[in-house]
mmCIF file of C-alpha atoms in Angstrom:
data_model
loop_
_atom_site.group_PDB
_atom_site.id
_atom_site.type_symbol
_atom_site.label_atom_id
_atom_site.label_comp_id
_atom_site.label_asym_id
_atom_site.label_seq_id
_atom_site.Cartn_x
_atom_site.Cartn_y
_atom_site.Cartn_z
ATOM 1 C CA UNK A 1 138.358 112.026 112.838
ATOM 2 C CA UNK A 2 140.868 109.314 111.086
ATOM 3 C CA UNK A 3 141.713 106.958 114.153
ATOM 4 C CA UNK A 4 145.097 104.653 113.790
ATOM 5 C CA UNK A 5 144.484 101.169 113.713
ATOM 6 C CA UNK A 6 145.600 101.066 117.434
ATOM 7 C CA UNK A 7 142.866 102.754 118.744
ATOM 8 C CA UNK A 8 140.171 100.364 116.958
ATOM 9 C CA UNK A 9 142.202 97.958 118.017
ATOM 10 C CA UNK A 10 142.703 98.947 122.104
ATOM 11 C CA UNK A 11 139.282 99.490 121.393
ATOM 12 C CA UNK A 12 137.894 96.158 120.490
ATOM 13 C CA UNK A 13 139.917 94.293 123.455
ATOM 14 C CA UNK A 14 138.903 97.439 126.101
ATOM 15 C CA UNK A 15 134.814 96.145 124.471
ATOM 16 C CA UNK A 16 135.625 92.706 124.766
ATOM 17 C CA UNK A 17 137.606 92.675 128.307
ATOM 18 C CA UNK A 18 134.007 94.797 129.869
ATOM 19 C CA UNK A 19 131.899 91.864 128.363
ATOM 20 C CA UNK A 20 133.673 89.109 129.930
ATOM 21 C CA UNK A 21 133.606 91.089 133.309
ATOM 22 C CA UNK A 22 137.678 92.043 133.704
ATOM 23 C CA UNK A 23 137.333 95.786 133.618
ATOM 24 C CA UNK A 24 134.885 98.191 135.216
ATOM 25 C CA UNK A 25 134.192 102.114 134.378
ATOM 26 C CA UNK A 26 133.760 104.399 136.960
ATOM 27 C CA UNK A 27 132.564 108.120 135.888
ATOM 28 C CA UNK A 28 132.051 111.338 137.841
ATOM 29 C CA UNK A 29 128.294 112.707 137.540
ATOM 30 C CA UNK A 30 130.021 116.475 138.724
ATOM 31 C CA UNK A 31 132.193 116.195 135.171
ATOM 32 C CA UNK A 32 129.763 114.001 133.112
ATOM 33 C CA UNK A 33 126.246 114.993 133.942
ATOM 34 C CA UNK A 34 126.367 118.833 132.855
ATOM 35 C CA UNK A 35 125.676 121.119 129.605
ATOM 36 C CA UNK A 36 128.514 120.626 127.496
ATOM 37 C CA UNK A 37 129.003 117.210 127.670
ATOM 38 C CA UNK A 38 127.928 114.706 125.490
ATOM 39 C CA UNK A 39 126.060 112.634 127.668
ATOM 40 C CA UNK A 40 123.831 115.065 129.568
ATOM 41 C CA UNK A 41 120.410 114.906 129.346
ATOM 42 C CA UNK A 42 118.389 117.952 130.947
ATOM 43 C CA UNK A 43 115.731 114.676 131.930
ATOM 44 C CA UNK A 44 118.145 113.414 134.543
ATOM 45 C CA UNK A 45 118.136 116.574 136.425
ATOM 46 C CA UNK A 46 114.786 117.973 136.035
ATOM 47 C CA UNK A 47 112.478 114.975 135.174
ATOM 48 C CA UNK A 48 112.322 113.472 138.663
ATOM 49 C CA UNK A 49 111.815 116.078 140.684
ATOM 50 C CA UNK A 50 108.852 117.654 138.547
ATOM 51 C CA UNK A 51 107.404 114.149 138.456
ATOM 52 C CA UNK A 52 107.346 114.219 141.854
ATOM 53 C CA UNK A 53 106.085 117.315 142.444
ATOM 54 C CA UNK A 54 103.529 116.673 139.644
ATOM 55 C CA UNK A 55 102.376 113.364 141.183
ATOM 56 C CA UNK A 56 102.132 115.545 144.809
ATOM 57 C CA UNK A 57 99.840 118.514 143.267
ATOM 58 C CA UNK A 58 97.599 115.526 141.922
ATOM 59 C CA UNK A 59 97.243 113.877 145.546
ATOM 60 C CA UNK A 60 96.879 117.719 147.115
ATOM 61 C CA UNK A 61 93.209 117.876 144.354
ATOM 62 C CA UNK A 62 92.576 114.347 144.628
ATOM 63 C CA UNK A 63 92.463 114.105 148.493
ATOM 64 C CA UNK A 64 93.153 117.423 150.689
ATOM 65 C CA UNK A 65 95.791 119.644 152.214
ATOM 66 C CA UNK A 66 97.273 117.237 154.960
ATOM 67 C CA UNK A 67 97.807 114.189 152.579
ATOM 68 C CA UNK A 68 98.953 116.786 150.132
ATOM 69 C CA UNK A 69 101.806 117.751 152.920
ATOM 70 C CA UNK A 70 102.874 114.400 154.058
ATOM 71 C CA UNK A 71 103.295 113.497 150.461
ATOM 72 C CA UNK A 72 105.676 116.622 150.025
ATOM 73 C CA UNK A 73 107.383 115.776 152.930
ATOM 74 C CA UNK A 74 108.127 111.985 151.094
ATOM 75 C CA UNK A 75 108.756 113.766 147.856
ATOM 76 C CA UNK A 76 111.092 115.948 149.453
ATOM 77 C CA UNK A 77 112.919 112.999 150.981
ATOM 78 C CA UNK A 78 113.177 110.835 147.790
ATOM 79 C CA UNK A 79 114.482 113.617 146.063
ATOM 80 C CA UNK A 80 117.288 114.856 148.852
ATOM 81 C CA UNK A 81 118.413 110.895 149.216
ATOM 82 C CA UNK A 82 117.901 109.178 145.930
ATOM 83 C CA UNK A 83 117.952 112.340 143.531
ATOM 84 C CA UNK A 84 121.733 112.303 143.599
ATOM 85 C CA UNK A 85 121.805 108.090 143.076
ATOM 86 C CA UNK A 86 119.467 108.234 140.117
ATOM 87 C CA UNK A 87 121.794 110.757 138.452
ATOM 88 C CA UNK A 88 124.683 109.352 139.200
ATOM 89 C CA UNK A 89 123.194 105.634 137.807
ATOM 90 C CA UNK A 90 121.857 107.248 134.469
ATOM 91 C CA UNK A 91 124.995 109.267 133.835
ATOM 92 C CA UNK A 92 127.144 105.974 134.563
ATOM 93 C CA UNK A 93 124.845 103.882 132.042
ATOM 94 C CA UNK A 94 125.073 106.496 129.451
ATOM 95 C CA UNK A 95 128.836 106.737 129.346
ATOM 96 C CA UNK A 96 129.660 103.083 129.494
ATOM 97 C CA UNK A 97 126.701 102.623 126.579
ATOM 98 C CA UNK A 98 128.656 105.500 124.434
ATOM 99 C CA UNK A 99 132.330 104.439 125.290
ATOM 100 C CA UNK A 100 131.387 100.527 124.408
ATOM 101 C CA UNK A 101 129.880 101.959 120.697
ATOM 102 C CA UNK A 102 133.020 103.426 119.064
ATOM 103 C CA UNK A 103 136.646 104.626 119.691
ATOM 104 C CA UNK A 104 135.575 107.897 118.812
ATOM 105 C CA UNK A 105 132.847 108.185 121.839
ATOM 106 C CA UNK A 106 135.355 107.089 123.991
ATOM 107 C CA UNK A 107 138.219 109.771 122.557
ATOM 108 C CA UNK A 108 135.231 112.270 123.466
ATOM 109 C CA UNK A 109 134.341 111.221 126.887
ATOM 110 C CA UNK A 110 138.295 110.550 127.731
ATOM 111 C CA UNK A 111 139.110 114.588 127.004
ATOM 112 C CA UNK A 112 136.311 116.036 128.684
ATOM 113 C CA UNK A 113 137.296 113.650 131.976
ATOM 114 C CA UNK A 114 135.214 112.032 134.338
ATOM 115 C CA UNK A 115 135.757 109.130 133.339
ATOM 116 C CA UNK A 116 138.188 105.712 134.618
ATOM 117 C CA UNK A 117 139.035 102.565 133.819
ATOM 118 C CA UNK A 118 140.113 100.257 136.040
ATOM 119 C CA UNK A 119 141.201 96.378 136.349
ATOM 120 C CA UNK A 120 138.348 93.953 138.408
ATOM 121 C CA UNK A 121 140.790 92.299 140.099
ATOM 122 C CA UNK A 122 143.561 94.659 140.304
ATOM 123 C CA UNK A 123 142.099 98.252 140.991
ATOM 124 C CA UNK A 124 145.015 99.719 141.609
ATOM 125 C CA UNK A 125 145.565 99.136 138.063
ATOM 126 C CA UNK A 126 143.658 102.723 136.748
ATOM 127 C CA UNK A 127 143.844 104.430 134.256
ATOM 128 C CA UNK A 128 142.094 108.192 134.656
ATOM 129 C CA UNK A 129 141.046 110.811 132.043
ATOM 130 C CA UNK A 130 142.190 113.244 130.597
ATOM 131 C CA UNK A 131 145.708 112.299 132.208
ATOM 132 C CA UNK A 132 145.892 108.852 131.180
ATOM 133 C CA UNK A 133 146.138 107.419 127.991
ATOM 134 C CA UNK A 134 143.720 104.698 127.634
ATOM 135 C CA UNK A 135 144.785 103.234 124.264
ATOM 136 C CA UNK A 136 148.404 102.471 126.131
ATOM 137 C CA UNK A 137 146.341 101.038 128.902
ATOM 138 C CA UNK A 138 144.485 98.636 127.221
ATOM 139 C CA UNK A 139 147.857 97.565 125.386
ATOM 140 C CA UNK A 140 149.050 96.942 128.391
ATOM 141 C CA UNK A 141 146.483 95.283 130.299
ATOM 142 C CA UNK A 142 144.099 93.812 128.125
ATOM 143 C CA UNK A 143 145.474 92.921 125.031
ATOM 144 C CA UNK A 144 147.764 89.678 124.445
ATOM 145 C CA UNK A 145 151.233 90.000 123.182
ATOM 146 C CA UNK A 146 151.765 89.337 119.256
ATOM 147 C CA UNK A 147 152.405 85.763 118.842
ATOM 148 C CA UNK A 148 155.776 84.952 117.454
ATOM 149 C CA UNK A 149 155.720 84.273 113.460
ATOM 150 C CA UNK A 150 157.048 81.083 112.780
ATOM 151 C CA UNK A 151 159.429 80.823 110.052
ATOM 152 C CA UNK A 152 160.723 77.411 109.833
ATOM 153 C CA UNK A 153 164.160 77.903 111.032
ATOM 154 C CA UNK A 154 165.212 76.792 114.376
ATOM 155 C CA UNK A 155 167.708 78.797 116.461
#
């Protein structure tokens, strides 16, 4: 895809304003973290839970049938309360990571949705995929008005 100048350039300040700490992403995990997206990993679904199970079975030959259930019963509870958090954490890492490379990750991510940007210290200041048009945001919000050219002549 040919990208205008404006885009690499919203890009660079929307890069540069998430380094020095005056924006923050926030991402959905229901939008982000499934097939079709370019983000999803199968890993973050499935990977824990067999891990867990895995490490369980291993406890069940290594020591006997009641450890074996009161390590399910843990396993079980990880999984129910910080299944959903680990998800949600890896998908929000991943998207920041791909949005922060290039304009075009973030012209990706921006149509499929999921995905916001949002002022530190102003969050009512948002802008939301697919609705809102992050390029005009960053314009906006994060990128200093041209300077005015000197020519010599006073007025």
């Amino acid at each position: 895809m040919n990208y205008p100048v404006r885009s690499f350039t919203a890009h660079q300040a929307l890069k540069q304003a998430y380094q020095a700490g005056y924006i923050v992403f926030f991402t959905d995990p229901r939008v982000l973290a499934r097939e079709g997206s370019p983000i999803y990993h199968p890993f973050d679904v499935f990977g824990p839970p067999v891990i867990l199970l895995a490490g369980s079975l291993i406890i069940l030959f290594a020591m006997g049938l009641f450890e074996w259930i009161v390590t399910l019963v843990l396993v079980l509870a990880c999984q129910l309360y910080g299944g959903g958090r680990f998800l949600h954490w890896r998908v929000h890492e991943r998207a920041v990571e791909a949005v922060l490379k290039n304009p075009h990750n973030l012209q990706v991510l921006w149509r499929l949705g999921g995905l916001a940007v949002a002022l530190k210290d102003y969050p009512d200041q948002i802008c939301v995929s697919p609705e809102g048009d992050w390029v005009v945001f960053c314009e906006h919000y994060l990128m200093a008005p041209p300077e005015p050219v000197d020519t010599g002549e006073e007025s």
